[in-house]
Amino acid sequence: MECTDSAVEVNNLSVSYGRVKAVDDVSFSVPRGSLTGIIGPNGAGKTTLMKAMMGLVGNCNGSVRLLNRRPSRLDGQSVAYVPQQSDINLHFPVTVRDVVMMGRYSHLRRLQPARDGDRRAVEESLQRVGMLHKVDRQIGRLSGGERQRVFLARALAQQAELFFLDEPFSDIDYTSERVIIDLLRELTGRGSTVFAIHHNVDKAFDYFNLLLLINQEMIAFGETDKVLTPDNLARAYRDSGAVIADGDDLLVIPQ
Amino acid sequence: MINGPAAFVEALLKYTYLQQATAAALLVGISCGVIGCFIILRNLALMGEAISHAVLPGVVISYLLQISYFLGAVFTGVLTALGIGYISQNSKIDDDTAIGILFTAAFALGIVMITAIGGTGVNLWNILFGNVLAVSRGDLLWTAAANSAALVGILLLHRELIISTFDPVGARTLGIATDRIHYALMLLLSVVIVASLQTVGIILVVAMLITPAATAFLLTERLPVMVGLSAAVGAAASVVGVYASFIYDVATGGSIVVVTSLLFLIAFILSRFRADGPSN
């Protein structure tokens, strides 16, 4: 019964690089409209898991179903990805408009020029993240938070159903953080499904309704308050930080 | 020297060989400039170096088979690019090392083959350093066809090239086969390199691929402008290089690359003094 309703279903997913297991036997499923955080310490395999879920990792075992299809069967429109800040070449000669227009590529045939509708989608998406006033800026001439909002606008312009964001909240200003989390809530409210990798445990309570806690293997999955227990956190961060529990308050101190 | 340009124009109107040389150099400057933008944005300068050296055995094989040197040269160029990809993906050897191994191997094989067949069949000096003044009408047609094909290829693939260069993971979520795009670019790169052999030769062709593109990269933050500027720099350097080579009687390939390098130097100095500062 849960297989027809779930937006993403992962069964016994493992990824290994040579003898090293980056992701070890992870299984979970989330319904449409959920906002799921993937958390865990550095090197826990969060990015690898996300790439494997999008069908971009060759050496993996297990199965992934996105919108009831294998990732390779998707059409290039339904999955949107927001890359980690550090993966972006800040000198690349593209403007904010160019980047958001990339979200429209899968809606255009080869050599077909952008239509009025595509340009409108680009501007509306930029409006929603509050970045329309910097539409002609080169992508490197923005703050980290602004750049993150532009990449989210690209995902919006793509009109995807599934959103994968790799560390959208790291090193960003307060305004950008508010804009992004409000927009993610709006998206999930309308039935889109969002996964976001998150580095720190703090704020996970505020951001996500579901959490996947991993450190190579899956430590816990479920509703945020049930996952964030001192016991689970101690297991996830056993080698990389201190977990202090005081009644209902939790504190994780990264290395 | 006062009437240097006038003498050049006069000679250009008079001599077919000079017209053909200038046309070939112009074509090479443009297509190297265009494809070079993608080469430097993808950090593939060394790959350009590799493919240019790897065409040598192909030239010799073509001579032995009595076919156009374009065919053999493109074949061994692409084969080397495939080999580099195969080694780096299927062993712990990284790209850099795989490139170093394969291009010297192919180049060495070419040298051995040339010395084995002996005689004057293949002019090593011309292949290494180019001899644009010896471009024949047939060569010019091949050069025009090859460069046009490469430019059409870039045009057809430009969206995939841009996004797979800028955001490879995002490109794959959009359903773009980034591996295939990479090898398509290597094929186009091989075609452009082979078409440049007579103009600048194996040793210097990488300069035509990266220097005009790097010059344009310093001057703009818009990709379409960068591609146009890069083509213009390549074309201008080619014509000025042929001119200098004719007037001062020096090697054409060398003088084209010297001009390109000077243009880069000017752009570098300009970019240091720009009001809004370089975004470095």
XYZ file of C-alpha atoms in Angstrom:
535
model
C 0.000 0.000 0.000
C 2.837 2.374 0.650
C 4.552 1.622 -2.638
C 1.987 3.369 -4.814
C 1.806 6.464 -2.667
C 5.480 6.991 -1.996
C 7.384 9.575 -4.011
C 10.729 7.985 -3.296
C 11.392 4.403 -2.287
C 14.877 3.116 -1.560
C 15.558 -0.555 -0.828
C 18.841 -2.002 0.428
C 20.876 0.647 -1.331
C 24.650 0.237 -1.030
C 27.442 2.068 -2.810
C 31.048 0.984 -2.637
C 34.248 2.476 -3.994
C 36.706 -0.373 -4.202
C 36.736 -1.907 -0.742
C 35.234 1.148 0.925
C 31.495 1.191 1.523
C 30.274 4.768 1.184
C 26.618 3.863 1.710
C 25.681 0.620 3.418
C 22.276 -0.995 3.054
C 19.928 1.988 3.301
C 16.161 1.483 2.999
C 13.350 3.987 3.472
C 10.446 5.540 1.655
C 8.867 8.967 1.793
C 5.394 10.131 0.707
C 4.728 12.937 -1.734
C 4.870 16.350 -0.139
C 7.509 15.482 2.425
C 10.479 17.631 3.334
C 13.258 15.258 4.313
C 16.622 16.167 5.775
C 19.599 13.894 5.223
C 21.957 14.444 8.121
C 25.109 12.861 9.404
C 28.745 13.698 10.088
C 31.356 14.617 7.463
C 32.141 11.707 5.190
C 28.951 9.886 6.162
C 28.022 9.314 2.515
C 25.253 11.921 2.326
C 26.186 13.253 -1.112
C 26.861 9.753 -2.434
C 23.448 8.620 -1.196
C 21.798 11.592 -2.892
C 23.571 10.911 -6.193
C 22.679 7.219 -5.977
C 19.040 8.168 -5.386
C 19.115 10.257 -8.571
C 20.537 7.268 -10.460
C 23.926 8.864 -11.074
C 26.161 6.301 -9.368
C 27.178 3.242 -11.345
C 28.593 1.017 -8.623
C 25.529 0.638 -6.443
C 23.348 -2.263 -5.352
C 19.742 -2.225 -4.278
C 16.830 -0.417 -5.835
C 15.594 3.144 -6.072
C 12.142 4.175 -7.271
C 11.439 7.828 -7.948
C 7.764 8.588 -8.636
C 7.296 4.832 -9.146
C 9.914 4.663 -11.856
C 13.552 3.732 -12.027
C 15.723 6.891 -12.047
C 16.967 6.070 -15.553
C 13.363 6.066 -16.802
C 12.713 9.647 -15.787
C 12.391 12.268 -18.491
C 14.943 14.858 -17.369
C 12.259 17.240 -16.161
C 10.954 15.701 -12.979
C 14.154 15.746 -10.888
C 15.812 19.052 -10.011
C 19.179 19.307 -8.343
C 20.807 22.146 -6.425
C 24.569 21.560 -6.246
C 26.820 22.137 -3.282
C 28.273 25.649 -3.294
C 31.843 24.407 -3.432
C 31.142 22.513 -6.685
C 30.369 25.705 -8.589
C 33.040 27.384 -10.716
C 32.585 31.018 -9.697
C 34.432 32.336 -12.752
C 32.197 30.559 -15.246
C 30.954 33.149 -17.747
C 27.222 32.819 -17.119
C 24.717 35.285 -15.688
C 21.962 34.637 -13.167
C 19.499 34.551 -16.079
C 21.635 31.980 -17.967
C 21.770 29.685 -14.948
C 18.021 29.752 -14.353
C 17.381 29.251 -18.077
C 19.300 25.948 -17.792
C 16.254 24.694 -15.900
C 14.284 25.161 -19.130
C 16.704 23.186 -21.334
C 14.849 19.924 -20.866
C 11.664 21.671 -22.009
C 13.266 22.797 -25.270
C 14.132 20.821 -28.373
C 17.655 20.964 -29.772
C 18.412 24.443 -31.176
C 14.920 25.631 -30.304
C 15.280 29.212 -29.014
C 13.798 30.049 -25.617
C 10.112 30.901 -25.950
C 8.206 33.697 -24.197
C 6.923 31.115 -21.746
C 10.475 30.034 -20.873
C 11.571 33.608 -20.279
C 8.497 34.171 -18.125
C 9.230 31.028 -16.114
C 12.790 32.239 -15.533
C 11.663 35.658 -14.330
C 8.869 34.286 -12.155
C 11.271 31.847 -10.519
C 13.758 34.618 -9.820
C 10.943 36.747 -8.442
C 9.993 33.962 -6.033
C 13.517 33.765 -4.600
C 13.834 37.567 -4.567
C 16.700 37.672 -7.059
C 15.077 39.262 -10.105
C 16.937 42.533 -9.488
C 20.281 40.791 -10.087
C 19.256 38.920 -13.231
C 22.217 40.140 -15.292
C 24.906 39.552 -12.666
C 27.662 37.055 -13.355
C 27.151 34.061 -11.061
C 30.400 34.635 -9.149
C 29.404 38.193 -8.229
C 26.790 37.119 -5.699
C 26.950 36.186 -2.056
C 26.748 32.489 -1.167
C 23.139 32.808 -0.071
C 22.108 34.705 -3.182
C 23.772 32.075 -5.359
C 21.931 29.326 -3.507
C 18.653 31.142 -4.189
C 19.517 31.391 -7.900
C 20.075 27.638 -8.098
C 16.783 27.083 -6.310
C 15.187 29.356 -8.927
C 16.677 27.096 -11.609
C 14.989 24.120 -9.939
C 11.694 26.054 -9.848
C 11.982 26.983 -13.532
C 12.428 23.314 -14.323
C 8.984 22.632 -12.815
C 10.213 19.425 -11.240
C 8.362 17.204 -8.818
C 11.393 16.020 -6.871
C 14.009 18.369 -5.502
C 17.430 17.316 -4.294
C 19.508 19.983 -2.543
C 23.075 19.392 -1.425
C 23.740 21.513 1.678
C 21.480 24.437 0.754
C 21.845 26.073 4.156
C 25.578 26.061 4.653
C 27.272 29.450 4.845
C 24.281 31.562 3.926
C 22.807 34.771 5.302
C 19.630 34.912 7.358
C 17.441 36.346 4.558
C 18.463 33.641 2.097
C 17.843 30.990 4.714
C 14.305 32.293 5.316
C 13.572 32.580 1.586
C 14.773 29.045 0.925
C 13.016 27.323 3.813
C 9.739 29.174 3.144
C 9.890 28.183 -0.488
C 10.674 24.545 0.291
C 7.649 24.469 2.604
C 5.487 26.022 -0.094
C 6.697 23.427 -2.617
C 6.013 20.485 -0.340
C 2.656 22.015 0.562
C 1.721 21.732 -3.114
C 2.793 18.087 -3.321
C 6.432 18.335 -4.404
C 8.936 16.180 -2.550
C 12.168 17.641 -1.242
C 15.398 16.128 0.049
C 18.083 18.361 1.513
C 21.461 17.364 2.842
C 22.173 19.125 6.069
C 25.427 19.256 7.862
C 24.450 20.293 11.352
C 21.857 18.914 13.659
C 20.825 22.320 14.903
C 17.824 23.690 13.046
C 16.926 20.244 11.737
C 13.941 20.448 14.086
C 12.781 23.652 12.428
C 13.475 22.693 8.836
C 12.353 19.143 8.215
C 9.366 16.949 8.916
C 11.296 13.758 8.145
C 14.907 12.967 8.866
C 17.311 10.374 7.595
C 20.291 10.041 9.889
C 23.193 8.204 8.303
C 26.796 7.362 8.885
C 27.463 4.968 6.006
C 24.657 2.780 7.350
C 21.258 4.149 8.195
C 21.111 5.094 11.863
C 17.498 6.182 11.931
C 14.685 7.336 9.693
C 11.331 8.861 10.523
C 9.702 11.935 11.968
C 12.211 14.503 13.051
C 11.555 14.391 16.797
C 11.719 10.598 16.866
C 15.016 10.515 14.983
C 16.794 13.212 16.958
C 17.328 11.286 20.144
C 20.558 11.417 22.118
C 21.011 7.725 21.502
C 20.725 7.997 17.682
C 22.927 11.064 17.552
C 25.558 9.421 19.671
C 25.621 6.494 17.245
C 25.791 8.731 14.158
C 28.401 11.110 15.487
C 30.321 8.602 17.571
C 33.667 9.416 15.987
C 33.209 13.003 15.064
C 31.651 15.088 17.769
C 30.167 15.282 21.198
C 26.488 14.904 21.931
C 25.212 16.497 25.055
C 21.701 15.719 26.203
C 20.039 17.624 28.971
C 16.413 16.707 29.371
C 14.743 17.786 26.125
C 17.695 19.832 24.948
C 20.252 18.343 22.609
C 23.577 19.726 21.625
C 25.905 18.278 19.030
C 29.379 19.731 18.934
C 31.133 18.926 15.682
C 34.877 18.394 15.823
C 58.665 48.402 -43.621
C 56.424 51.470 -44.088
C 54.661 49.876 -47.013
C 54.575 46.418 -45.390
C 50.788 46.166 -45.259
C 50.462 47.547 -48.797
C 53.009 45.058 -50.098
C 51.151 42.263 -48.313
C 47.797 43.260 -49.809
C 49.365 43.531 -53.238
C 50.911 40.083 -52.896
C 47.626 38.750 -51.535
C 45.821 39.906 -54.662
C 48.507 38.465 -56.900
C 49.418 35.072 -55.457
C 46.962 32.235 -55.088
C 49.184 30.432 -52.577
C 49.065 33.418 -50.260
C 45.295 33.666 -50.561
C 44.959 30.002 -49.703
C 47.346 30.319 -46.772
C 45.489 33.320 -45.365
C 42.120 31.650 -45.790
C 43.323 28.463 -44.091
C 44.848 30.390 -41.199
C 41.669 32.439 -40.800
C 39.486 29.318 -40.655
C 41.789 27.660 -38.148
C 41.900 30.793 -35.992
C 38.110 30.954 -35.861
C 37.353 27.318 -35.093
C 40.213 26.917 -32.620
C 38.948 30.067 -30.913
C 35.403 28.723 -30.631
C 36.160 25.192 -29.444
C 38.981 26.515 -27.266
C 36.435 28.274 -25.010
C 34.997 24.911 -24.007
C 38.465 23.400 -23.687
C 39.646 25.953 -21.148
C 36.349 26.048 -19.234
C 36.609 22.264 -18.833
C 40.321 22.445 -17.913
C 41.261 20.312 -20.904
C 44.341 22.200 -22.116
C 46.477 19.134 -21.526
C 43.985 17.013 -23.458
C 44.444 19.359 -26.435
C 48.169 18.846 -26.135
C 47.624 15.079 -26.032
C 45.364 14.840 -29.057
C 47.593 17.097 -31.125
C 50.599 14.842 -30.526
C 48.569 11.673 -30.978
C 47.653 12.530 -34.560
C 51.228 11.903 -35.725
C 50.963 8.120 -36.188
C 47.636 8.711 -37.953
C 49.337 10.987 -40.480
C 51.913 8.296 -41.232
C 49.314 5.532 -41.510
C 47.308 7.690 -43.914
C 50.402 8.174 -46.033
C 51.025 4.426 -46.129
C 47.387 3.729 -47.030
C 47.369 6.560 -49.581
C 44.322 8.216 -48.004
C 43.825 11.803 -46.882
C 45.847 12.488 -43.758
C 42.705 13.946 -42.175
C 41.139 10.515 -41.792
C 44.049 8.736 -40.143
C 44.889 11.711 -37.935
C 41.352 12.145 -36.602
C 41.220 8.388 -36.011
C 44.345 8.187 -33.849
C 43.412 11.456 -32.094
C 39.998 10.135 -31.036
C 41.450 6.722 -30.185
C 43.869 8.401 -27.781
C 41.086 10.428 -26.128
C 39.096 7.200 -25.664
C 42.165 5.440 -24.286
C 42.788 8.233 -21.765
C 39.183 8.037 -20.574
C 39.324 4.245 -20.369
C 42.516 4.149 -18.321
C 41.466 6.853 -15.872
C 38.035 5.275 -15.320
C 39.261 1.717 -14.963
C 42.333 2.071 -12.795
C 43.616 4.269 -10.028
C 45.685 6.226 -12.579
C 44.255 9.732 -12.837
C 43.570 11.800 -15.956
C 46.775 13.776 -15.819
C 48.983 10.703 -15.765
C 46.916 8.817 -18.343
C 47.233 11.793 -20.706
C 51.000 11.918 -20.194
C 51.404 8.214 -20.892
C 49.210 7.982 -23.958
C 50.247 11.089 -25.838
C 53.952 10.387 -25.555
C 53.301 6.769 -26.535
C 51.378 7.780 -29.646
C 53.889 10.490 -30.554
C 56.806 8.094 -30.114
C 55.042 5.535 -32.282
C 54.664 8.182 -34.967
C 58.353 9.085 -34.836
C 59.345 5.417 -35.055
C 57.043 4.904 -38.047
C 58.379 7.970 -39.872
C 61.978 6.892 -39.434
C 61.068 3.303 -40.397
C 59.558 4.269 -43.738
C 62.442 6.673 -44.328
C 62.746 8.821 -47.427
C 60.813 12.010 -47.982
C 57.300 10.597 -47.890
C 56.247 12.394 -44.729
C 57.797 15.743 -43.943
C 58.200 15.661 -40.168
C 59.222 19.312 -39.953
C 56.007 20.450 -41.666
C 53.835 18.319 -39.417
C 55.551 19.506 -36.274
C 55.640 23.200 -37.120
C 53.163 23.663 -39.945
C 53.762 25.180 -43.349
C 50.735 27.195 -44.232
C 52.306 28.701 -47.330
C 52.254 25.219 -48.850
C 48.496 24.784 -48.436
C 47.033 23.485 -51.686
C 43.538 24.076 -53.005
C 42.594 20.550 -51.944
C 44.010 21.103 -48.450
C 42.022 24.306 -48.168
C 38.809 22.505 -49.058
C 39.487 19.841 -46.420
C 40.285 22.545 -43.868
C 37.080 24.409 -44.680
C 34.982 21.237 -44.504
C 36.550 20.081 -41.232
C 36.231 23.451 -39.522
C 32.639 23.890 -40.683
C 31.754 20.423 -39.429
C 33.313 21.207 -36.049
C 31.456 24.512 -35.756
C 28.145 22.879 -36.673
C 28.839 20.199 -34.057
C 29.477 22.823 -31.388
C 26.311 24.668 -32.378
C 24.213 21.501 -32.153
C 25.618 20.570 -28.752
C 26.099 24.001 -27.213
C 23.437 23.687 -24.517
C 24.665 20.274 -23.399
C 28.259 21.498 -23.477
C 27.498 24.553 -21.387
C 25.521 22.830 -18.667
C 27.701 19.721 -18.479
C 30.725 21.987 -18.067
C 29.117 24.266 -15.519
C 27.229 21.702 -13.453
C 27.971 18.076 -14.450
C 25.710 16.509 -11.819
C 22.829 18.844 -12.605
C 23.312 18.073 -16.313
C 22.837 14.380 -15.645
C 19.626 14.963 -13.684
C 18.365 16.756 -16.802
C 18.964 13.530 -18.729
C 22.171 14.645 -20.458
C 24.684 11.834 -21.044
C 27.738 13.818 -19.939
C 30.139 11.017 -20.954
C 28.863 11.058 -24.503
C 29.092 14.847 -24.593
C 32.717 14.598 -23.466
C 33.645 12.168 -26.225
C 31.706 14.160 -28.818
C 33.765 17.187 -27.782
C 36.956 15.106 -28.097
C 35.929 14.120 -31.635
C 35.301 17.747 -32.579
C 38.573 18.742 -30.913
C 40.450 16.131 -32.948
C 38.883 17.418 -36.162
C 39.863 21.018 -35.348
C 43.400 20.011 -34.385
C 43.927 18.029 -37.567
C 42.602 20.925 -39.597
C 45.188 23.154 -37.881
C 48.203 20.961 -38.581
C 49.270 22.660 -41.798
C 48.866 26.103 -40.305
C 50.581 25.876 -36.942
C 51.681 22.253 -36.635
C 51.443 19.709 -33.850
C 53.668 21.480 -31.353
C 51.932 24.850 -31.377
C 48.290 23.997 -32.073
C 47.443 23.906 -28.371
C 48.318 27.616 -28.229
C 45.607 28.335 -30.808
C 43.151 26.367 -28.685
C 43.813 27.960 -25.329
C 45.447 31.367 -25.753
C 42.662 33.153 -27.701
C 40.047 31.572 -25.408
C 41.966 32.600 -22.292
C 42.361 36.117 -23.705
C 38.601 36.378 -24.240
C 37.923 34.856 -20.809
C 39.860 37.695 -19.186
C 37.842 40.330 -21.024
C 34.234 39.233 -20.507
C 31.837 37.457 -18.174
C 29.391 36.400 -20.898
C 29.886 33.116 -22.701
C 28.520 34.196 -26.115
C 30.782 37.267 -26.002
C 33.703 35.082 -24.940
C 33.178 32.734 -27.900
C 32.949 35.657 -30.341
C 35.983 37.438 -28.902
C 38.016 34.245 -28.850
C 37.227 33.574 -32.523
C 38.117 37.174 -33.341
C 41.430 36.976 -31.486
C 42.254 33.671 -33.209
C 41.345 35.074 -36.627
C 43.217 38.344 -36.136
C 46.327 36.585 -34.857
C 46.241 34.205 -37.806
C 46.079 36.953 -40.421
C 48.672 39.119 -38.685
C 50.852 36.022 -38.261
C 50.682 35.150 -41.970
C 51.432 38.778 -42.765
C 54.465 38.877 -40.476
C 55.665 35.570 -41.800
C 55.431 36.855 -45.386
C 57.033 40.220 -44.757
C 59.828 39.127 -42.426
C 60.267 35.654 -43.872
C 59.843 33.770 -40.594
C 57.948 30.549 -39.743
C 54.194 31.114 -40.028
C 53.079 28.868 -37.148
C 55.522 30.515 -34.809
C 54.579 34.045 -35.769
C 50.828 33.324 -35.426
C 51.376 32.000 -31.916
C 53.633 34.906 -30.966
C 50.899 37.350 -32.036
C 48.276 35.398 -30.063
C 50.486 35.450 -27.001
C 50.976 39.215 -27.291
C 47.197 39.681 -27.459
C 46.885 37.597 -24.313
C 49.484 39.750 -22.584
C 47.565 42.918 -23.488
C 44.314 41.413 -22.196
C 46.027 40.336 -19.004
C 47.355 43.837 -18.358
C 43.944 45.367 -19.195
C 42.165 42.979 -16.855
C 44.471 43.982 -14.008
C 43.518 47.623 -14.400
C 39.807 47.297 -15.031
C 37.649 49.565 -12.865
C 35.462 46.791 -11.433
C 38.470 44.584 -10.856
C 38.889 40.969 -11.817
C 36.633 38.573 -9.922
C 39.476 36.488 -8.638
